[in-house]
Amino acid sequence: MAIQLDKINYSYSVGSAYEVHALRDINLTIEDGQFIGIIGHTGSGKSTLIQHMNGLIRATSGNIYYNGEDIYAQDYDMRSLRSKVGLVFQYPEHQLFETTIFDDVCYGPKNQGLSKDEAGLRAFEALKSVGLKEELYYQSPFDLSGGQKRRVAIAGVLAMRPEVLILDEPTAGLDPKGRDEILALISKMHKERKITIILVSHSMEDVAEYVERIIVMNHGQVMFDDVPHEVFRHYKELEKISLAAPQVTYLMHELREKGLPVDVNATTIEEAKSEIMKVLGKKTC
Ligand SMILES: Nc1ncnc2c1ncn2[C@@H]1O[C@H](COP(=O)(O)OP(=O)(O)OP(=O)(O)O)[C@@H](O)[C@H]1O
Ligand SMILES: [Mg+2]
């Protein structure tokens, strides 16, 4: 049951001339262990939404429950929620600040109240799982490449052993190789650790390959919330809000329009390949 949002509304700068109604009547249940993509164009409310999930932003109205407990209850331990629901911000490398990579990753667990040794063990484990070479651990985080810095930032959150990991645009600004590596890493963490992952992106291509559920945000509202192929079925509506479906969706529709009776629900290149080969009566290699 993990996280439940019940009629969440949020406005920035309430009462001022700059008031923005950023979230409107959001009802969502994030189940344990799911791998979810949150998609939407700029300003649709993605970052505002996820910051509600770990209590960083408090809703203007509505309720949020974590494992059934009301996070807005007076005696609720918000600090512990922040370590159970780990949030990796957009451009997290801007928040690296310690002199060594290792110290930086220790910061979260130390803040949780763990001893120096325990925090060190957690940091070691987290850095290992993001695939950073050991010889780099005691170097400055500022000398790393963009992709490596992002791994360190992810390790910093993983070291707190969160139950839910939320990543806000983790591939923004990376080259295609860096992007693929980070997405593969996130997918591996989901498979191995079985933690709930929420991946915010404005690229369908990025999420189509990995997630099992897509939440599409538009003007502060949930427009679609379904398995990828159901969401991509609405590709014409997605285009209207400047979101394209993955190229595979277009290809399959085009093939079908041209008379090849393929199932248009393939969402990844692999699925498309085996569907086309099946229809053509050929075996995939
Ligand atoms: N600190 C703020 N003060 C005032 N308005 C804000 C603030 N942060 C966001 N907004 C507004 O709230 C709305 C939702 O913004 P949000 O950052 O959640 O969108 P987003 O989907 O994450 O966008 P992006 O893809 O650009 O990251 C937008 O209209 C935005 O201008
Ligand atoms: Mg954002």
Tab-separated table of N, CA, C and O and ligand atoms in Angstrom, residues 12 20 22 41-48 90 169 202, ligand 1:
chain	number	residue	atom	x	y	z
A	12	TYR	N	1.110	27.290	-4.845
A	12	TYR	CA	2.269	28.094	-4.451
A	12	TYR	C	1.784	29.533	-4.209
A	12	TYR	O	0.848	29.990	-4.866
A	20	VAL	N	-0.178	29.995	-7.795
A	20	VAL	CA	-0.256	28.969	-8.853
A	20	VAL	C	-0.884	27.726	-8.246
A	20	VAL	O	-0.389	27.201	-7.244
A	22	ALA	N	-0.866	24.327	-8.408
A	22	ALA	CA	0.039	23.372	-9.064
A	22	ALA	C	-0.483	21.937	-9.067
A	22	ALA	O	-0.138	21.161	-9.967
A	41	HIS	N	4.653	17.410	-19.334
A	41	HIS	CA	5.485	18.477	-19.881
A	41	HIS	C	5.921	19.428	-18.765
A	41	HIS	O	5.462	19.319	-17.625
A	42	THR	N	6.775	20.377	-19.109
A	42	THR	CA	7.280	21.348	-18.134
A	42	THR	C	6.129	22.070	-17.436
A	42	THR	O	5.186	22.521	-18.083
A	43	GLY	N	6.214	22.118	-16.126
A	43	GLY	CA	5.208	22.857	-15.352
A	43	GLY	C	3.931	22.076	-15.081
A	43	GLY	O	2.971	22.621	-14.534
A	44	SER	N	3.900	20.781	-15.437
A	44	SER	CA	2.659	20.015	-15.241
A	44	SER	C	2.459	19.593	-13.782
A	44	SER	O	1.395	19.103	-13.419
A	45	GLY	N	3.499	19.736	-12.960
A	45	GLY	CA	3.326	19.442	-11.530
A	45	GLY	C	4.075	18.217	-11.026
A	45	GLY	O	3.898	17.804	-9.875
A	46	LYS	N	4.956	17.657	-11.848
A	46	LYS	CA	5.658	16.416	-11.463
A	46	LYS	C	6.495	16.608	-10.197
A	46	LYS	O	6.383	15.830	-9.245
A	47	SER	N	7.346	17.641	-10.195
A	47	SER	CA	8.235	17.832	-9.037
A	47	SER	C	7.428	18.189	-7.787
A	47	SER	O	7.733	17.718	-6.689
A	48	THR	N	6.407	18.991	-7.974
A	48	THR	CA	5.554	19.351	-6.823
A	48	THR	C	4.915	18.088	-6.257
A	48	THR	O	4.887	17.886	-5.034
A	90	GLN	N	16.285	16.794	-9.071
A	90	GLN	CA	16.770	17.086	-10.412
A	90	GLN	C	18.169	17.719	-10.267
A	90	GLN	O	18.375	18.531	-9.371
A	169	GLU	N	13.825	13.381	-12.827
A	169	GLU	CA	14.589	13.564	-14.077
A	169	GLU	C	16.050	13.119	-13.940
A	169	GLU	O	16.963	13.926	-14.167
A	202	HIS	N	10.353	13.616	-18.681
A	202	HIS	CA	9.409	14.049	-19.701
A	202	HIS	C	9.651	13.327	-21.024
A	202	HIS	O	9.148	13.723	-22.047
B	1	LIG	N1	8.738	27.545	-6.004
B	1	LIG	C1	7.711	27.848	-6.794
B	1	LIG	N2	7.020	29.016	-6.641
B	1	LIG	C2	5.968	29.302	-7.434
B	1	LIG	N3	5.500	28.505	-8.414
B	1	LIG	C3	6.139	27.350	-8.602
B	1	LIG	C4	7.283	26.944	-7.815
B	1	LIG	N4	7.719	25.733	-8.237
B	1	LIG	C5	6.896	25.390	-9.247
B	1	LIG	N5	5.952	26.349	-9.477
B	1	LIG	C6	4.878	26.301	-10.478
B	1	LIG	O1	4.063	25.163	-10.199
B	1	LIG	C7	3.694	24.487	-11.397
B	1	LIG	C8	4.204	23.042	-11.345
B	1	LIG	O2	5.632	23.086	-11.342
B	1	LIG	P1	6.550	21.798	-11.201
B	1	LIG	O3	7.926	22.287	-10.974
B	1	LIG	O4	5.950	20.889	-10.186
B	1	LIG	O5	6.400	21.149	-12.635
B	1	LIG	P2	7.264	20.002	-13.342
B	1	LIG	O6	6.272	19.122	-14.038
B	1	LIG	O7	8.185	19.389	-12.356
B	1	LIG	O8	8.089	20.835	-14.442
B	1	LIG	P3	9.558	20.519	-15.080
B	1	LIG	O9	9.357	19.452	-16.118
B	1	LIG	O10	9.915	21.840	-15.714
B	1	LIG	O11	10.493	20.120	-13.984
B	1	LIG	C9	4.271	25.319	-12.542
B	1	LIG	O12	3.269	26.209	-12.988
B	1	LIG	C10	5.408	26.075	-11.885
B	1	LIG	O13	5.640	27.308	-12.547
